[in-house]
XYZ file of C-alpha atoms in Angstrom:
590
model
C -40.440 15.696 52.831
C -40.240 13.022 50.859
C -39.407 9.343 53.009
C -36.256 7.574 52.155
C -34.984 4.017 51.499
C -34.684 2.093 54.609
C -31.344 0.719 55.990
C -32.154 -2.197 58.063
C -32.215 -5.957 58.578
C -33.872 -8.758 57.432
C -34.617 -11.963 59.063
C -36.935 -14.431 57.977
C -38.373 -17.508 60.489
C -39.634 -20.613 58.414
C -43.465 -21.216 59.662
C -43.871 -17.873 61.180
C -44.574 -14.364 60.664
C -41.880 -11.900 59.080
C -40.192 -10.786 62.561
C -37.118 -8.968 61.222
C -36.281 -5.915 59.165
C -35.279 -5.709 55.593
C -31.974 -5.815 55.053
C -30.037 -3.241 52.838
C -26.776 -2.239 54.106
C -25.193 -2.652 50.790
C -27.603 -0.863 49.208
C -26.579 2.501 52.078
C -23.360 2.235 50.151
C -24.411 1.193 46.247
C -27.974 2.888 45.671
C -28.049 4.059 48.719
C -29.937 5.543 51.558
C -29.680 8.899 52.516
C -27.236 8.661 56.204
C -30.574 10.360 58.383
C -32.265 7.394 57.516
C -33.912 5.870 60.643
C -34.302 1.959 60.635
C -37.822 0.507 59.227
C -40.304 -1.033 61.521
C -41.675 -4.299 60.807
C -42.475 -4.483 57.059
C -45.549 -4.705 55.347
C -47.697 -5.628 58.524
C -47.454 -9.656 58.214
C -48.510 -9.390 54.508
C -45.018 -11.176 53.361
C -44.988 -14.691 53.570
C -42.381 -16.360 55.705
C -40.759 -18.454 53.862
C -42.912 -21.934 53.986
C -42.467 -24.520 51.543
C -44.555 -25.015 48.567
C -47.535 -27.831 50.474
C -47.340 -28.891 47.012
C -45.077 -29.460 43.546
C -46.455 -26.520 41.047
C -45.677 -27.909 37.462
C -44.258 -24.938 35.469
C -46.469 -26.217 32.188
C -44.157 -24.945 30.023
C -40.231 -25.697 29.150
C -38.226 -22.825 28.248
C -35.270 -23.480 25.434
C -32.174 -21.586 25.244
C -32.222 -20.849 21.709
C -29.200 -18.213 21.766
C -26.281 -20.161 20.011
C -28.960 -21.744 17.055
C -30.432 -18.131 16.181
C -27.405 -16.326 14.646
C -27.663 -13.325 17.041
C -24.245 -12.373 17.672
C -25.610 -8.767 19.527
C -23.262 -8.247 22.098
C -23.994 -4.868 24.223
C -20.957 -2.452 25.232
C -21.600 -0.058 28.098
C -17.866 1.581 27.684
C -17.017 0.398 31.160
C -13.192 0.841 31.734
C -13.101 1.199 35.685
C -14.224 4.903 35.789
C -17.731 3.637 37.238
C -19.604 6.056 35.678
C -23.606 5.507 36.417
C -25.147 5.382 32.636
C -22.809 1.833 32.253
C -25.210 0.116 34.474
C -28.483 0.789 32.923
C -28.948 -0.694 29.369
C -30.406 -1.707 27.239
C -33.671 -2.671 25.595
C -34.894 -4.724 22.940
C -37.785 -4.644 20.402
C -39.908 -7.428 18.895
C -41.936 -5.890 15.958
C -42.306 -6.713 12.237
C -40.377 -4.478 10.307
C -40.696 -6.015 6.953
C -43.979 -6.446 7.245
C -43.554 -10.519 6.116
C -45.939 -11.442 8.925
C -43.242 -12.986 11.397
C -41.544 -10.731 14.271
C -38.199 -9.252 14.169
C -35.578 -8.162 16.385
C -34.214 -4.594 17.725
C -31.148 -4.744 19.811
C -30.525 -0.982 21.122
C -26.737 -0.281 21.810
C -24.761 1.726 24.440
C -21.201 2.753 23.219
C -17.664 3.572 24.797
C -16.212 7.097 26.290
C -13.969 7.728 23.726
C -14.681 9.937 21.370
C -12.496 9.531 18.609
C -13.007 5.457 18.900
C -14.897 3.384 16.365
C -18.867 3.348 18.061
C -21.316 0.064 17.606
C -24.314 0.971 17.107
C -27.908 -0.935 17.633
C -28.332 -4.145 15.896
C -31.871 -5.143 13.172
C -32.178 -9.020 13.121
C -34.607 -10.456 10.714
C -36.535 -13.297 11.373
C -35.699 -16.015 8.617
C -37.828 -18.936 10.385
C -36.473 -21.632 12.282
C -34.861 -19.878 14.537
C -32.836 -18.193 12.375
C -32.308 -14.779 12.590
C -29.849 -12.689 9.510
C -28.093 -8.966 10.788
C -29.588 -6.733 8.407
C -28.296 -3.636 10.124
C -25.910 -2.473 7.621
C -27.399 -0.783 4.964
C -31.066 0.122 7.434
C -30.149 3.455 8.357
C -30.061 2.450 11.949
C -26.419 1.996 12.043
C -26.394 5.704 13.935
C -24.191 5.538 17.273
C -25.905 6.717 20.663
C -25.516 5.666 23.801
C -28.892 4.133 23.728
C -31.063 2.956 26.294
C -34.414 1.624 25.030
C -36.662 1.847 22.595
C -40.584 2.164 21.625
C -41.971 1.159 18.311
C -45.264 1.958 16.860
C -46.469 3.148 13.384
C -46.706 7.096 13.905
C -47.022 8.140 10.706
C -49.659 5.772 9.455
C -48.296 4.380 6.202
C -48.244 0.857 7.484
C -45.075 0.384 8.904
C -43.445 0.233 12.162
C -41.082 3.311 13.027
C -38.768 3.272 15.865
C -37.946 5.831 18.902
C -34.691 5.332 20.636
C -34.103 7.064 24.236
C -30.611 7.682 24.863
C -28.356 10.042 26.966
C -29.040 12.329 24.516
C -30.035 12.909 22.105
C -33.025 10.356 21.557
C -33.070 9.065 17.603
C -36.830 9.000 15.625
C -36.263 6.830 12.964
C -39.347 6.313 9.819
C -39.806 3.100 8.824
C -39.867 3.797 4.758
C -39.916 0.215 3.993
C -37.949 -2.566 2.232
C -35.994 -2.826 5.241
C -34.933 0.936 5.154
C -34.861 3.260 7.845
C -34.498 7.306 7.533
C -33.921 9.300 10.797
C -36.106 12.190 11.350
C -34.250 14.987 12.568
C -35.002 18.876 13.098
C -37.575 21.060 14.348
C -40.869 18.853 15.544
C -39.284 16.331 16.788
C -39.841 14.438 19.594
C -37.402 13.827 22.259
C -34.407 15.750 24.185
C -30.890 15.713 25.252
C -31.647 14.548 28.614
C -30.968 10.750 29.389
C -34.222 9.379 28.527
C -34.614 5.784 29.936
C -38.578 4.779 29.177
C -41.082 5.450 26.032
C -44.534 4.894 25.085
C -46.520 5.777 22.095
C -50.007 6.686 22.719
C -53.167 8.872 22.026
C -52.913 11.495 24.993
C -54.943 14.202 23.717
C -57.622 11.649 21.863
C -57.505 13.398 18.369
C -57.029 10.025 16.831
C -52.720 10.381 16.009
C -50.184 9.119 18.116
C -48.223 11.313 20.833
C -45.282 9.868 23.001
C -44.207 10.341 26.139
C -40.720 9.897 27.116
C -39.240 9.602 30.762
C -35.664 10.361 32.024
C -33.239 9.282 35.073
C -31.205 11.554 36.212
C -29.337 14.555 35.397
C -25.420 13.414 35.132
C -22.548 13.985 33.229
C -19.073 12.953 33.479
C -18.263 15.965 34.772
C -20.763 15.870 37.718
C -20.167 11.953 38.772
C -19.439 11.528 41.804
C -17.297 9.479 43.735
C -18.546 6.484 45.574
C -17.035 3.432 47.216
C -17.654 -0.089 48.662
C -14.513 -1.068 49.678
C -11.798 1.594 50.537
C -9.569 2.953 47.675
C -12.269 1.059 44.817
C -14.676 3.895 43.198
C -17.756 1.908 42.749
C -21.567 2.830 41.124
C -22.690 5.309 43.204
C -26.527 6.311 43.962
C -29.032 8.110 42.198
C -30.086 10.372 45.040
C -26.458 12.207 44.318
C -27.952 13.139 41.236
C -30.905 15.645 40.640
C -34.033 14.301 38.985
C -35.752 15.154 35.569
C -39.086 15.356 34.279
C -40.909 12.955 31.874
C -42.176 14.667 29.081
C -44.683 15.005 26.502
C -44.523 15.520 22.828
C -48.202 15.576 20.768
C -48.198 15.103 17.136
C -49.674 17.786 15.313
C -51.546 18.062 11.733
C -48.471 18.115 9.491
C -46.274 15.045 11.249
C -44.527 17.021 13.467
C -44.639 17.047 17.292
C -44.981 19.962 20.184
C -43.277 19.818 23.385
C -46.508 20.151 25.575
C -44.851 19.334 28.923
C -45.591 22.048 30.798
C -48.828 22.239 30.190
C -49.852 19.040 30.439
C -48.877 18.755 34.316
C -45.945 16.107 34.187
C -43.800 18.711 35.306
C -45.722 19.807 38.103
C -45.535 16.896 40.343
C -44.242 17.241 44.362
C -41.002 15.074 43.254
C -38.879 15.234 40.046
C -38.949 11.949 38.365
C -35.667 9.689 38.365
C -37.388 7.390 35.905
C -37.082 4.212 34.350
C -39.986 2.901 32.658
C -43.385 3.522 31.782
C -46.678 1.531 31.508
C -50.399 2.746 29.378
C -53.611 1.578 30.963
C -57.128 3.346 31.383
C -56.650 3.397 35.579
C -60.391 4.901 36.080
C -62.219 3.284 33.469
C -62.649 7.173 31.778
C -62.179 5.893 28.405
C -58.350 8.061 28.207
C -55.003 6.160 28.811
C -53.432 7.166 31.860
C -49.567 6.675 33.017
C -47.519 4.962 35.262
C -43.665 5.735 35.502
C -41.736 3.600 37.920
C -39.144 6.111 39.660
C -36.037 4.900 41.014
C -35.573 5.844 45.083
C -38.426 8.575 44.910
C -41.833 7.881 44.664
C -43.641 6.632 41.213
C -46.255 8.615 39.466
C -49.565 7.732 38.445
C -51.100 10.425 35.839
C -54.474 10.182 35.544
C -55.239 11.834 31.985
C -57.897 14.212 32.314
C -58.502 14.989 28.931
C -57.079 17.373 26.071
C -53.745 16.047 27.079
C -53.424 17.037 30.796
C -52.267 15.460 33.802
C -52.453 14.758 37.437
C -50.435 13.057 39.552
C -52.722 10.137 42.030
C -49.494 7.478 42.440
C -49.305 8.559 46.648
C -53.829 8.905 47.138
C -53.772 5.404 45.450
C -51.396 3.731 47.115
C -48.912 3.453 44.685
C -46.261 5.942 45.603
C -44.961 4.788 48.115
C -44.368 1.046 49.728
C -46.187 -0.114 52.888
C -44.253 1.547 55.439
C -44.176 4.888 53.046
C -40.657 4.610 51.841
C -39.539 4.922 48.106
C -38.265 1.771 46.432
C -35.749 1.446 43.236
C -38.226 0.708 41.097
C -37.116 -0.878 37.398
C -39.563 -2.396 35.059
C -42.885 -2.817 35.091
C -46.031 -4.233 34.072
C -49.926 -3.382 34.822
C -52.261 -6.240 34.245
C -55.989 -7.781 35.471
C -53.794 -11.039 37.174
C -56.191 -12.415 39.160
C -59.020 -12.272 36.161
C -61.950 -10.069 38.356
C -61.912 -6.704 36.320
C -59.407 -4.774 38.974
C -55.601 -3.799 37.791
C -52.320 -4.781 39.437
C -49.347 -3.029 38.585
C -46.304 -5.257 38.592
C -42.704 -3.683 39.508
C -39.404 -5.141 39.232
C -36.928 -3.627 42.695
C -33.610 -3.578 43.931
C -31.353 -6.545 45.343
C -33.243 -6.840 49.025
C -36.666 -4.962 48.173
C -39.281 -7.468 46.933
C -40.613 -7.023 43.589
C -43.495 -4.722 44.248
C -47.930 -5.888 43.360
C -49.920 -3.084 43.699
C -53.773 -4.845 43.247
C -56.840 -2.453 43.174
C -58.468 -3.556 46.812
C -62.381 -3.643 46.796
C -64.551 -0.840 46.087
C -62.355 2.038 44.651
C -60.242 1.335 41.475
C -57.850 4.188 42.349
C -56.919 2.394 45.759
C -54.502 -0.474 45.698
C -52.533 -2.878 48.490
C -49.208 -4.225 47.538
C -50.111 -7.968 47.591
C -46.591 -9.431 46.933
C -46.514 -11.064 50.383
C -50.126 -12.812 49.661
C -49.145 -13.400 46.111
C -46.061 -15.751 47.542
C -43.681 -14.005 44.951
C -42.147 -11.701 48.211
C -39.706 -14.052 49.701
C -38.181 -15.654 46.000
C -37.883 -11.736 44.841
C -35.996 -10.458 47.573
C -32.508 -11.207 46.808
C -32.602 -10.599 42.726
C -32.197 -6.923 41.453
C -35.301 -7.128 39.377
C -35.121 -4.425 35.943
C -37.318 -6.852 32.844
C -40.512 -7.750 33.982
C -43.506 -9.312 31.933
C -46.734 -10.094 32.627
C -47.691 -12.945 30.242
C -49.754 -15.958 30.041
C -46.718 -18.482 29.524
C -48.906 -21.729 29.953
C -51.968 -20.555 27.961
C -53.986 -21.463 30.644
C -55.731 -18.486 31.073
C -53.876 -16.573 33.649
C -51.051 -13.799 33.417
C -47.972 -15.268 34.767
C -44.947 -13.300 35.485
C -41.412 -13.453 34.460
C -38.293 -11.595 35.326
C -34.897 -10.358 34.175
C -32.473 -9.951 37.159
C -28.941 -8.841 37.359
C -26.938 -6.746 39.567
C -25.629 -3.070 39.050
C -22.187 -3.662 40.787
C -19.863 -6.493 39.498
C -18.182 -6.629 43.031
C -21.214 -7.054 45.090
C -20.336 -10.869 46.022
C -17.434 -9.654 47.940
C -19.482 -7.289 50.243
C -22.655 -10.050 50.199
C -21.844 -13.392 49.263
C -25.647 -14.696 49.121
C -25.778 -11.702 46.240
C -23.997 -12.096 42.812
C -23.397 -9.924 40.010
C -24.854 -12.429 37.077
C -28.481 -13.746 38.099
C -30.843 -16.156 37.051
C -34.060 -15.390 34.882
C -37.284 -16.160 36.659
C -40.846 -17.221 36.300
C -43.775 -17.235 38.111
C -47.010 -19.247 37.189
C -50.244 -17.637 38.050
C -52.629 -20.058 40.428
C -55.923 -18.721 38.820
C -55.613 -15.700 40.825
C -54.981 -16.583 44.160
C -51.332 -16.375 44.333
C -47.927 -17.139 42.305
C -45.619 -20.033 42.476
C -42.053 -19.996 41.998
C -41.504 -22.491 39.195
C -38.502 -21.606 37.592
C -36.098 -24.889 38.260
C -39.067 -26.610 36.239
C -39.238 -24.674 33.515
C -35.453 -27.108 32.408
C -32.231 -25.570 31.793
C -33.104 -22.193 30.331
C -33.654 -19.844 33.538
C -30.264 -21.640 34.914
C -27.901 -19.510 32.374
C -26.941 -16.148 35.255
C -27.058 -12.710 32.732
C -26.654 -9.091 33.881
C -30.744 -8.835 32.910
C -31.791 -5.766 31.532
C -34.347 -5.329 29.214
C -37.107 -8.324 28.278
C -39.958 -8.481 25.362
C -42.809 -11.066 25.117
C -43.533 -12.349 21.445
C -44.402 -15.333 19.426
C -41.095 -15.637 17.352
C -42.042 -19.167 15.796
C -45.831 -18.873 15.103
C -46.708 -21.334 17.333
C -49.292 -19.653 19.369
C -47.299 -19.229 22.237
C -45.184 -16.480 23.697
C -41.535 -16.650 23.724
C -39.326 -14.444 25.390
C -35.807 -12.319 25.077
C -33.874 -10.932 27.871
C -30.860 -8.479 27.269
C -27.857 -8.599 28.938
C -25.322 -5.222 31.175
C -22.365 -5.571 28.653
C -20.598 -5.382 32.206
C -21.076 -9.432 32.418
C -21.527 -12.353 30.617
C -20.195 -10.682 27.531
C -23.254 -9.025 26.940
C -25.240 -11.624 25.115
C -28.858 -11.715 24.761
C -30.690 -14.560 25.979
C -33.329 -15.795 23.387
C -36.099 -18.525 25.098
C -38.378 -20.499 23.257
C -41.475 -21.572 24.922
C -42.375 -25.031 24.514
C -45.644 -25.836 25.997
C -46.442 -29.233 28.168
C -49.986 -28.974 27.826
C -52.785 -29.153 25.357
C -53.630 -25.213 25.526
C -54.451 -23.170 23.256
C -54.307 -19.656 22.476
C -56.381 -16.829 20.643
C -54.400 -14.352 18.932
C -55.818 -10.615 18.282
C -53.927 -8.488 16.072
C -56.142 -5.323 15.922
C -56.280 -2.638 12.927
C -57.595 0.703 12.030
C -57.006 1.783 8.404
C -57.847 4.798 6.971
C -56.742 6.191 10.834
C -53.935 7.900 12.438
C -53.595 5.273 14.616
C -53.763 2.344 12.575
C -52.164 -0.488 15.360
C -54.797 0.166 17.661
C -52.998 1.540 20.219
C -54.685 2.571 23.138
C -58.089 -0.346 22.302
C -58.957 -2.430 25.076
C -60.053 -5.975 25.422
C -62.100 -8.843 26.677
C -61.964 -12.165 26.124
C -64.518 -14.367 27.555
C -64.094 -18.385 28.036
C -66.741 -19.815 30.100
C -66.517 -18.211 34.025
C -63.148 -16.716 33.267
C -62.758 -13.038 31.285
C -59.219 -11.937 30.257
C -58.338 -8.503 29.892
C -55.309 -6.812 27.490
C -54.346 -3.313 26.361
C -53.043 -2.552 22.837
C -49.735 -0.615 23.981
C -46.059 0.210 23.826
C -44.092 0.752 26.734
C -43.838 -1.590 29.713
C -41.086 -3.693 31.073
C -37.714 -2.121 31.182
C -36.393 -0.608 28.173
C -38.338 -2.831 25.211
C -41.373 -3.150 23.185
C -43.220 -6.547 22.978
C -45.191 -7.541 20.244
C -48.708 -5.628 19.916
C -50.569 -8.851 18.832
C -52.491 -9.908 21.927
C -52.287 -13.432 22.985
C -55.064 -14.717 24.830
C -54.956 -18.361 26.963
C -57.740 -20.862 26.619
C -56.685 -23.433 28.498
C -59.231 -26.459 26.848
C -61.254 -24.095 25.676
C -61.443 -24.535 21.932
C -63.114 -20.456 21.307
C -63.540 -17.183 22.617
C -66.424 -14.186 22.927
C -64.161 -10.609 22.632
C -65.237 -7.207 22.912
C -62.994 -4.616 21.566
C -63.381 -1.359 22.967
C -61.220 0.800 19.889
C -59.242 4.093 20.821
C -61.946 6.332 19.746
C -64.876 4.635 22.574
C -66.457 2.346 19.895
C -67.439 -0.783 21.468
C -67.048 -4.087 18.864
C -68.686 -7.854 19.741
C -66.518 -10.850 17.857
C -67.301 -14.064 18.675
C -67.026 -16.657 19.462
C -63.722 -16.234 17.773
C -62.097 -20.071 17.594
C -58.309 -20.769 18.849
C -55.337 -19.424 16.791
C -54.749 -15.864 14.627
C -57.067 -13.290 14.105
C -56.698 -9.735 12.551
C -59.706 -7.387 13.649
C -60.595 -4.354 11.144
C -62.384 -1.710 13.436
C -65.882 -1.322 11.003
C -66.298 2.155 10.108
């Protein structure tokens, strides 16, 4: 049987070892553990830090600029909540950074829920256009995109290889496919052979599965509900509030490969996804090559049962490692509520970490490979120092990003709360939460530096969904969060990174014409500066609900050049170098 969510206590004893027991009782009543639940024994076996002080000021190295107001982005998400409480209000959305208009400058996708009512007017997801300067023009009307669904996310690669981005929107049902047939037009694809479902699809990534050089996609849903199977929940007597996924049954992710002509096959059976000991209640999805096989595996982050991790084992089929390696399951074998997500080599030595944003009380969650096997990992939150600071936020964006160009992945995080009256249960909880960031010590552990990062992580937003891009061309990565249209009216939140350092950055924007698969999806590489080697996938997915940019952007600290190999989708290993600071588009040589 699968283990549940604790319901327990925390306590935490400055200059000591963790002696308490995480605490969760709201969390019995709002996400909930089952009532058998038995009380946890001491967590993660002293790996948590207890609270000490930072022995010294971390400098965040980078400011980050509210740019909301100046950009013109008037997006403002509706989740139809009217007091019914029905679950699907809490959960979007996502946004996309990607060039649509091909004009060499990124772009924005806002995806859009929508209200109960049938016969009301429905918004729809909002196109921005990036006009420089921070200035960004609605070009929605007109696109094609101006289709109402209750969306969720979205995932945004070129399928159809005619140069130009196309976009896949999950919803709860029925997911959109719209082509990209440029000059800012958008056609949606619609019929037999095409990829998606009627399910509420939550996370998406576009990928070669079955390694015959076009793109496939995988798509992964939450739950099965409906308004006719919601069911009642409260936190304070006589007040329905958002009740738990484990009163809903789970769903399956599933697979959809593209064949000859364009279209795509519902190969989900086959492949294995289905076949795993749990049904997924799913919220995102991350690509990496786990074994070092040469095929993309996946990770889906499940919400309350355990995650997945499918190691691809060629022609398109997969098993299910995620509880073998480690990754299943938290340290004292209990599911967590796991959001967003990111998998990156943090610590620079070869070996993945994935990265998982967690409920209000459960710690963000940093699965590192431990020594020796690559399919074995520790969760090293507590020896990372990011256990304590992520313990109170309800975690769903999460990025892994080099922030400070100096080298190292940092890590940065959209928070916000599911249940507007949670203050009133637990007042050190709020509904609105702060943005956070996390600088990267060269591997050894994270420091909290977001109250030095100025006024930009103080603005509280019902986080959602968060993208990593470089919106102004200035070689560094800037960042957009979405916001629950249950709070803070629903507004984005658009940052703009301003370095405090000299660092530089090396830019890799990878290409494949003539292929299926012209953005490189699935290529892998190094970059080399002296001692240190950096490590990035070509990939969609990731996070919670949004697409970053597929340019790679590579710190260099004071370094003023780079050595890269490039291993492409198809196992062709490339040598660049030394490539110097700034932009760089790579043509795979045939």
């Amino acid at each position: 049987m699968t283990p549940n969510r604790a319901t327990s206590t925390a306590s935490f004893v400055t200059g000591s070892l963790v002696n308490g027991l995480l605490l969760i009782g709201f969390l019995a009543l709002a996400r909930g553990c089952a009532e058998e639940e038995k009380p946890k024994s001491p967590m993660f076996k002293g790996r948590i830090e207890a609270g000490l002080p930072e022995l010294t000021v971390v400098e965040a190295g980078v400011e980050l600029i509210d740019v909301t107001n100046q950009t013109g982005i008037d997006f403002r998400h509706v989740n139809g909540a009217a007091g019914k409480k029905w679950l699907p209000e809490t959960m979007g959305s996502g946004v996309g950074m990607f060039d649509f208009d091909g004009d060499g400058d990124l772009d924005l996708l806002f995806v859009q829920g929508g209200t109960w009512e049938e016969d009301a007017p429905q918004p729809t997801m909002k196109l921005y256009r990036n006009e420089g300067d921070w200035t960004f023009r609605d070009v929605t009307k007109g696109s094609g995109l101006e289709i109402p669904c209750y969306g969720m996310g979205c995932s945004i690669a070129d399928y159809d290889a005619d140069g130009d981005p196309d976009v896949f929107v999950t919803a709860r049902g029925p997911d959109l496919l719209f082509r990209n047939d440029g000059g800012g037009k958008f056609t949606r694809v619609s019929g037999a052979g095409v990829p998606g479902s009627d399910a509420w699809s939550t996370g998406a990534a576009w990928f070669d599965a079955d390694r015959d050089g076009d793109l496939d996609l995988i798509v992964v849903s939450y739950v099965k509900w409906s308004p006719g199977s919601d069911v009642h929940a409260e936190l304070v007597a006589g007040v329905k509030a958002y009740t738990r996924p484990q009163n809903y049954e789970g769903d399956t992710p599933r697979l959809f490969l593209q064949e000859p002509d364009g279209s795509f096959r519902d190969t989900t059976a086959a492949s294995g996804l289905s076949k795993t000991a749990e049904k997924g209640k799913s919220l995102s999805v991350c690509l990496d090559d786990f074994d070092g096989d040469g095929r993309i595996d996946v990770f889906v982050a499940n919400d309350t049962v355990q995650n997945f991790l499918f190691l691809n084992q060629g022609e398109a089929s997969f098993v299910d490692v995620a509880v073998k390696a480690g990754v299943g399951y938290d340290d004292t074998g209990r599911a967590r509520a796991g959001m967003g997500m990111d998998v990156v080599d943090w610590r620079n030595d070869g070996k993945l970490a994935v990265a998982i944003g967690n409920f209000s009380e459960e710690m963000v969650s940093l699965y590192s490979v431990a020594r020796g096997d690559p399919l074995i990992f520790r969760d090293d939150a507590g020896t990372a120092r990011i256990g304590t600071a992520t313990l109170a936020p309800l975690t769903f964006g999460l990025v892994m990003a080099d922030a400070d160009l100096d080298g190292w992945c940092d890590m940065v995080l959209a928070n916000g709360h599911i249940e507007p009256s949670v203050s009133r249960l637990k007042k050190e909880l709020s509904f609105a939460q702060t943005p956070q960031l996390f600088r990267n010590l060269k591997g050894k552990r994270f420091a909290d530096v977001s109250r030095r990062t100025g006024p930009g992580l103080t603005r509280q937003i019902v986080g959602r969904g968060l993208a990593a891009g470089d919106l102004d061309g200035d070689g560094d990565l800037d960042f957009v969060a979405t916001c629950n249209g249950g709070g803070a009216g629903g507004r984005p939140l658009v940052l703009r990174n301003d370095l405090k350092t000299n660092n530089r950055s090396l830019r890799l924007r990878l290409r494949q014409p003539g292929t299926r698969n012209p953005e490189a999806l699935g290529a892998i590489v190094h970059a080399k500066t002296g001692p240190i080697t950096q490590r990035r996938v070509v990939r969609t997915g990731g996070s919670y609900l949004s697409q970053s940019e597929l340019t790679l952007t590579f710190g260099l600290g004071d370094n003023e050049s780079a050595e890269v190999t490039i291993q492409w989708p198809n196992g062709q290993k490339d040598k660049r170098g030394p490539l110097k600071a700034g932009q760089h588009e790579i043509t795979r040589r045939q």
